[in-house]
Every structure is written in C-alpha cells, then in structure tokens.
Amino acid sequence: MPMTLSLAGRRALVTGANSGIGEAVAVAVAAAGAKVAVNYVVHPEAAEAVVARIRATGGDALAVAADIADPGQVAAMFAQLDRTWGGVDLLVNNAGVDGPRAVAWEADPAQWLRVLQVNLYGAFLCAREALQRMTARKSGVVLNLTSVHERIAWSGYSAYTASKAGLSLLTQTLAQEAAPFGVRVVALAPGAIKTPINRSVWSDPKSYADLVEKIPLGRIGTTDEIGRMAVVLLSDAASYVTGTTVFVDGGMTDYPSFEHGG
Ligand code: BGC
C-alpha cells in the first residue's frame, strides 16, 4: 500500500483544542482533510478562532463545549457529534493541566485530584464514548497525548506524572481491548513544547537555558512538530502501530546527562 497521510473523510474530535498542542493538532488534522471538532471548556472565543483558522484554509470544523471530567457533558458532546456528523472516527485526548507546583506532602488534595480528573479520568471518559462507536464500526483511532513525564519523574508535579504514567498504561490496555475490532489506541508523548503551559520556563532566559540542558537537540519543540506526528499516527501510514507510546521530545528521554561522565 502506498504511504498516505490523508485523513480525508474522517471525523475527528480533539479535546482542549483551543490553545497550545491541541490547537496545532486540530489544525494539522484539518489540513490532512478531516472534519475537526474543537473541544474546549473555557474561552469559547479561542475555540471559535481555531475554527475560523481552519475554515479560512478550506477545512471543516466546529467548536464543542464540554468539561471532559464530567461524564454527562462528555456523553452530550458525543451525542452532538452523532447528530451533526453521524459519529467520530478519530479521537485525540489532548486536554490536560499540570496543577500548581508543590511537593506531595504540601499539595492540596482537591487540586491533586483535579489533575487526575482531567488528564486521566477525562481521557478515559472520552475514550469510552469513542470506543463504543469505533468498536461497533470496526474502525477508528484513539490518540492519547501523554508526556515525557509518563516516564521521567518531576518534583512538584506528582499528580501530573501519575496521571501521565496512568494514561500510558491505560493506552496499552485500551489498545489490547480494541485491537480485535480493528481499532488502534496510541500514545504520543511530547517533550518540552513551546505552549502557554510552560510559558514561565521558556520566557525566562535562565530557566530556558536550564531546560535546553535537558534536550539533546538543544531547543524547545514547536506545536507543529507534535501536530505533524499526530497526523502520522492517526493516518493509515501507522496502520500497524497500537498499544505503544511514540516520544516526540528532541531526545529528552535519552538521558542527556550521560553525554559526559558516567
Ligand atoms: C509539561 C511542560 C514541560 C515538559 C518537559 C510537559 O509535559 O507540560 O511544562 O516543559 O513536559 O518537562
């Protein structure tokens, strides 16, 4: 089969698509030919701007509101897509929060739980709705955005690392469950990508220098670099990829401190 990165005819839902990596994934998926639902929970105007950006280049998009941590809102969002498009072929679980920085013994339990509710439970709720539809149709792809912190410990972010490690093994389990139905479930783990979530790091020269020390390729990544890989993994070019994580991190998980010594 010739390699094709076209997503023409597919209906995609991208959660948290009104900024950062989610926005770039929505734009890239639309550019590859899919219809895209731009999910958001706050800042509807930002979601509408992403929709307008996609439509301006001839793409097809709509904005859909839902707090992914709320089962009722998630069910309503998928029902809306059923009514509008007759279903969903591609789900990108992107929405995520990192929570306030605090060592575990000083963390606020409610804030800790909220990170798990968005990053892990929210992804599960969306995957659950999507896989009900995809397994019935015997086609579809779920792409979960994890992080290098599914593998790398990160002081001050125990909820975030726990959620991403959990999402990684959730991906593998869902992939095992869905494979007999011809449905793939894959994780994409970005490294440090320039987005609003880490603005305080890349906007400060000292913090940026410290960050770059951790990246063999010597620079922060762009959201476009994640969007492109998302299209590959969602497309038939990745037809034999399931139950695994693809790292797009400039080598951050390659133990760069071992370039010297050891
Ligand atoms: C975090 C970023 C961080 C990156 C690398 C991501 O998962 O959201 O804030 O820069 O990991 O540490």
Short mmCIF file of C-alpha atoms and ligand atoms in Angstrom, two decimals:
data_model
loop_
_atom_site.label_atom_id
_atom_site.label_comp_id
_atom_site.label_asym_id
_atom_site.label_seq_id
_atom_site.Cartn_x
_atom_site.Cartn_y
_atom_site.Cartn_z
CA MET A 1 0.00 0.00 0.00
CA PRO A 2 1.45 3.42 -0.87
CA MET A 3 2.06 5.65 2.12
CA THR A 4 -0.73 8.14 2.62
CA LEU A 5 -1.09 10.78 5.28
CA SER A 6 -4.55 11.79 4.14
CA LEU A 7 -7.31 11.89 6.73
CA ALA A 8 -9.93 12.78 4.11
CA GLY A 9 -13.42 11.68 5.06
CA ARG A 10 -12.56 11.19 8.74
CA ARG A 11 -14.38 12.93 11.60
CA ALA A 12 -12.03 13.95 14.40
CA LEU A 13 -12.56 15.21 17.94
CA VAL A 14 -9.63 16.97 19.60
CA THR A 15 -10.06 17.82 23.30
CA GLY A 16 -8.60 21.02 24.68
CA ALA A 17 -8.13 22.24 21.13
CA ASN A 18 -8.49 25.96 21.76
CA SER A 19 -4.79 26.51 22.58
CA GLY A 20 -1.31 25.00 22.60
CA ILE A 21 -0.72 21.47 21.34
CA GLY A 22 -4.45 20.78 20.94
CA GLU A 23 -4.85 23.73 18.59
CA ALA A 24 -1.87 22.62 16.49
CA VAL A 25 -3.20 19.06 16.30
CA ALA A 26 -6.66 20.30 15.27
CA VAL A 27 -5.15 22.48 12.53
CA ALA A 28 -2.86 19.69 11.25
CA VAL A 29 -5.65 17.10 11.27
CA ALA A 30 -7.91 19.50 9.34
CA ALA A 31 -5.12 20.24 6.86
CA ALA A 32 -4.88 16.48 6.26
CA GLY A 33 -8.54 16.50 5.25
CA ALA A 34 -10.53 15.51 8.34
CA LYS A 35 -13.51 17.37 9.77
CA VAL A 36 -12.50 18.56 13.23
CA ALA A 37 -14.47 19.20 16.41
CA VAL A 38 -12.58 21.70 18.55
CA ASN A 39 -13.43 20.88 22.17
CA TYR A 40 -12.98 23.48 24.90
CA VAL A 41 -14.15 24.12 28.44
CA VAL A 42 -13.22 27.79 28.89
CA HIS A 43 -12.50 30.60 26.40
CA PRO A 44 -15.11 29.88 23.70
CA GLU A 45 -13.70 32.79 21.70
CA ALA A 46 -10.37 30.96 21.45
CA ALA A 47 -12.13 27.82 20.18
CA GLU A 48 -14.04 29.90 17.61
CA ALA A 49 -10.73 31.44 16.49
CA VAL A 50 -9.31 27.95 15.85
CA VAL A 51 -12.46 27.02 13.92
CA ALA A 52 -12.14 30.22 11.85
CA ARG A 53 -8.45 29.48 11.22
CA ILE A 54 -9.34 26.02 9.88
CA ARG A 55 -12.24 27.29 7.76
CA ALA A 56 -10.05 30.04 6.30
CA THR A 57 -7.90 27.36 4.67
CA GLY A 58 -10.91 25.45 3.32
CA GLY A 59 -11.20 23.00 6.23
CA ASP A 60 -14.30 21.88 8.07
CA ALA A 61 -14.52 22.50 11.83
CA LEU A 62 -16.91 23.24 14.66
CA ALA A 63 -16.46 24.17 18.33
CA VAL A 64 -17.90 21.87 21.01
CA ALA A 65 -18.06 22.76 24.70
CA ALA A 66 -17.60 20.10 27.39
CA ASP A 67 -15.73 19.62 30.63
CA ILE A 68 -14.17 16.25 29.83
CA ALA A 69 -14.03 15.37 33.53
CA ASP A 70 -17.85 15.33 33.62
CA PRO A 71 -19.44 12.10 32.28
CA GLY A 72 -22.73 13.82 31.40
CA GLN A 73 -21.02 16.56 29.43
CA VAL A 74 -18.83 14.04 27.60
CA ALA A 75 -21.88 11.94 26.65
CA ALA A 76 -23.67 15.08 25.44
CA MET A 77 -20.64 16.09 23.33
CA PHE A 78 -20.51 12.71 21.57
CA ALA A 79 -24.30 12.77 21.09
CA GLN A 80 -23.92 16.18 19.46
CA LEU A 81 -21.31 14.77 17.07
CA ASP A 82 -23.59 11.82 16.30
CA ARG A 83 -26.35 14.24 15.36
CA THR A 84 -24.07 16.55 13.37
CA TRP A 85 -21.74 14.09 11.66
CA GLY A 86 -23.19 10.66 12.33
CA GLY A 87 -20.21 9.66 14.52
CA VAL A 88 -16.50 10.04 15.15
CA ASP A 89 -13.54 8.22 13.54
CA LEU A 90 -10.62 9.82 15.36
CA LEU A 91 -10.32 10.92 19.00
CA VAL A 92 -7.36 12.93 20.23
CA ASN A 93 -7.29 13.07 24.04
CA ASN A 94 -5.20 16.20 24.41
CA ALA A 95 -6.82 18.28 27.16
CA GLY A 96 -4.59 18.43 30.20
CA VAL A 97 -3.49 20.50 33.17
CA ASP A 98 -0.32 20.36 35.24
CA GLY A 99 -1.64 21.77 38.52
CA PRO A 100 0.18 24.01 40.99
CA ARG A 101 3.80 23.10 41.77
CA ALA A 102 4.09 21.57 45.26
CA VAL A 103 5.87 18.61 46.80
CA ALA A 104 3.35 15.87 47.50
CA TRP A 105 3.20 16.40 51.24
CA GLU A 106 2.29 20.05 50.73
CA ALA A 107 -0.12 19.50 47.83
CA ASP A 108 -3.78 20.37 48.16
CA PRO A 109 -5.77 17.12 47.78
CA ALA A 110 -8.58 18.75 45.79
CA GLN A 111 -6.13 20.29 43.31
CA TRP A 112 -4.23 16.98 43.07
CA LEU A 113 -7.45 15.14 42.28
CA ARG A 114 -8.49 17.69 39.64
CA VAL A 115 -5.30 16.95 37.65
CA LEU A 116 -6.16 13.23 37.68
CA GLN A 117 -9.78 14.01 36.78
CA VAL A 118 -8.84 15.99 33.67
CA ASN A 119 -5.74 14.14 32.45
CA LEU A 120 -6.70 10.55 33.22
CA TYR A 121 -10.41 10.22 34.03
CA GLY A 122 -11.34 12.73 31.31
CA ALA A 123 -9.31 10.81 28.74
CA PHE A 124 -10.99 7.59 29.88
CA LEU A 125 -14.47 9.11 29.60
CA CYS A 126 -13.84 10.36 26.07
CA ALA A 127 -12.16 7.10 25.01
CA ARG A 128 -15.10 5.16 26.46
CA GLU A 129 -17.63 7.05 24.33
CA ALA A 130 -15.38 6.90 21.25
CA LEU A 131 -14.58 3.20 21.56
CA GLN A 132 -18.26 2.27 21.93
CA ARG A 133 -18.74 3.77 18.47
CA MET A 134 -15.44 2.67 16.91
CA THR A 135 -15.61 -0.97 18.00
CA ALA A 136 -19.18 -1.17 16.63
CA ARG A 137 -17.99 0.18 13.26
CA LYS A 138 -14.73 -1.81 13.41
CA SER A 139 -12.61 1.23 12.62
CA GLY A 140 -11.10 4.23 14.33
CA VAL A 141 -8.10 5.55 16.21
CA VAL A 142 -7.73 6.99 19.71
CA LEU A 143 -4.59 9.07 20.23
CA ASN A 144 -3.69 9.98 23.81
CA LEU A 145 -1.32 12.86 24.47
CA THR A 146 0.86 11.84 27.39
CA SER A 147 4.24 13.46 28.09
CA VAL A 148 7.87 12.58 28.68
CA HIS A 149 6.59 12.65 32.27
CA GLU A 150 4.86 9.34 31.71
CA ARG A 151 8.44 8.11 32.26
CA ILE A 152 10.50 10.94 33.82
CA ALA A 153 9.86 11.84 37.46
CA TRP A 154 9.23 15.57 38.07
CA SER A 155 9.46 17.07 41.55
CA GLY A 156 6.49 19.23 42.40
CA TYR A 157 4.20 17.55 39.87
CA SER A 158 3.26 14.20 41.39
CA ALA A 159 -0.35 14.43 40.18
CA TYR A 160 0.81 15.25 36.64
CA THR A 161 3.38 12.43 36.45
CA ALA A 162 0.95 9.95 38.00
CA SER A 163 -1.75 10.97 35.51
CA LYS A 164 0.56 10.65 32.52
CA ALA A 165 2.01 7.30 33.60
CA GLY A 166 -1.57 6.14 34.18
CA LEU A 167 -2.62 7.36 30.74
CA SER A 168 0.27 5.44 29.22
CA LEU A 169 -0.84 2.08 30.63
CA LEU A 170 -4.48 2.98 30.02
CA THR A 171 -3.47 3.40 26.36
CA GLN A 172 -1.91 -0.07 26.30
CA THR A 173 -4.92 -1.68 27.96
CA LEU A 174 -7.45 0.04 25.70
CA ALA A 175 -5.34 -0.96 22.70
CA GLN A 176 -5.46 -4.60 23.79
CA GLU A 177 -9.23 -4.39 24.25
CA ALA A 178 -9.90 -2.62 20.95
CA ALA A 179 -7.44 -4.45 18.68
CA PRO A 180 -9.80 -7.37 17.89
CA PHE A 181 -12.18 -4.74 16.46
CA GLY A 182 -9.55 -3.20 14.19
CA VAL A 183 -9.33 -0.07 16.35
CA ARG A 184 -5.92 1.36 17.29
CA VAL A 185 -5.07 3.19 20.53
CA VAL A 186 -1.75 5.01 20.63
CA ALA A 187 0.03 7.49 22.90
CA LEU A 188 2.12 10.44 21.75
CA ALA A 189 4.48 11.82 24.39
CA PRO A 190 5.67 15.37 23.76
CA GLY A 191 8.76 16.73 25.48
CA ALA A 192 9.15 20.45 26.16
CA ILE A 193 6.97 22.19 23.57
CA LYS A 194 6.50 25.95 23.49
CA THR A 195 2.92 26.47 24.71
CA PRO A 196 1.10 28.52 27.37
CA ILE A 197 1.50 25.67 29.93
CA ASN A 198 5.27 26.27 30.23
CA ARG A 199 5.46 29.97 29.37
CA SER A 200 7.22 30.79 32.65
CA VAL A 201 10.07 28.47 31.63
CA TRP A 202 10.69 29.48 28.01
CA SER A 203 10.10 33.21 28.58
CA ASP A 204 12.86 33.42 31.21
CA PRO A 205 16.43 33.12 29.77
CA LYS A 206 17.85 31.38 32.87
CA SER A 207 15.03 28.81 33.03
CA TYR A 208 15.24 28.28 29.26
CA ALA A 209 18.99 27.60 29.48
CA ASP A 210 18.33 25.03 32.21
CA LEU A 211 15.61 23.41 30.10
CA VAL A 212 17.79 23.17 26.99
CA GLU A 213 20.43 21.28 29.02
CA LYS A 214 17.85 18.52 29.26
CA ILE A 215 17.26 18.29 25.49
CA PRO A 216 19.90 16.70 23.21
CA LEU A 217 18.56 18.55 20.14
CA GLY A 218 19.23 21.76 22.07
CA ARG A 219 15.94 23.59 21.69
CA ILE A 220 12.32 23.63 22.77
CA GLY A 221 9.89 21.95 20.34
CA THR A 222 7.11 23.56 18.35
CA THR A 223 3.44 22.65 18.47
CA ASP A 224 3.62 21.99 14.73
CA GLU A 225 6.13 19.19 15.39
CA ILE A 226 3.50 17.49 17.55
CA GLY A 227 0.68 18.19 15.07
CA ARG A 228 2.63 16.51 12.27
CA MET A 229 3.30 13.35 14.28
CA ALA A 230 -0.33 13.25 15.39
CA VAL A 231 -1.40 13.15 11.73
CA VAL A 232 1.03 10.30 11.04
CA LEU A 233 -0.24 8.25 13.99
CA LEU A 234 -3.90 8.90 13.14
CA SER A 235 -3.39 8.01 9.48
CA ASP A 236 -3.19 4.65 7.75
CA ALA A 237 0.57 5.21 7.48
CA ALA A 238 0.57 3.98 11.10
CA SER A 239 -1.80 1.08 10.44
CA TYR A 240 0.42 -1.38 12.40
CA VAL A 241 1.04 0.92 15.40
CA THR A 242 -1.02 0.30 18.52
CA GLY A 243 -0.57 -0.02 22.28
CA THR A 244 2.63 1.97 22.44
CA THR A 245 3.96 5.46 23.09
CA VAL A 246 5.80 7.49 20.46
CA PHE A 247 8.07 10.08 22.07
CA VAL A 248 8.49 13.41 20.26
CA ASP A 249 10.89 15.07 22.65
CA GLY A 250 14.15 16.12 20.98
CA GLY A 251 15.80 13.26 22.89
CA MET A 252 14.71 14.33 26.39
CA THR A 253 14.16 10.68 27.34
CA ASP A 254 17.65 9.77 26.06
CA TYR A 255 19.35 10.59 29.41
CA PRO A 256 21.30 13.61 28.09
CA SER A 257 23.23 14.00 31.35
CA PHE A 258 25.15 10.87 30.24
CA GLU A 259 26.72 12.76 27.35
CA HIS A 260 29.53 13.37 29.85
CA GLY A 261 30.96 11.18 32.59
CA GLY A 262 29.19 8.15 33.93
C1 BGC B 1 4.97 19.81 30.60
C2 BGC B 1 5.83 21.01 30.29
C3 BGC B 1 7.29 20.63 30.37
C4 BGC B 1 7.59 19.37 29.57
C5 BGC B 1 9.01 18.88 29.73
C6 BGC B 1 5.37 18.68 29.72
O1 BGC B 1 4.58 17.56 29.93
O2 BGC B 1 3.60 20.16 30.40
O3 BGC B 1 5.55 22.03 31.20
O4 BGC B 1 8.09 21.68 29.86
O5 BGC B 1 6.72 18.33 29.95
O6 BGC B 1 9.41 18.81 31.08
#
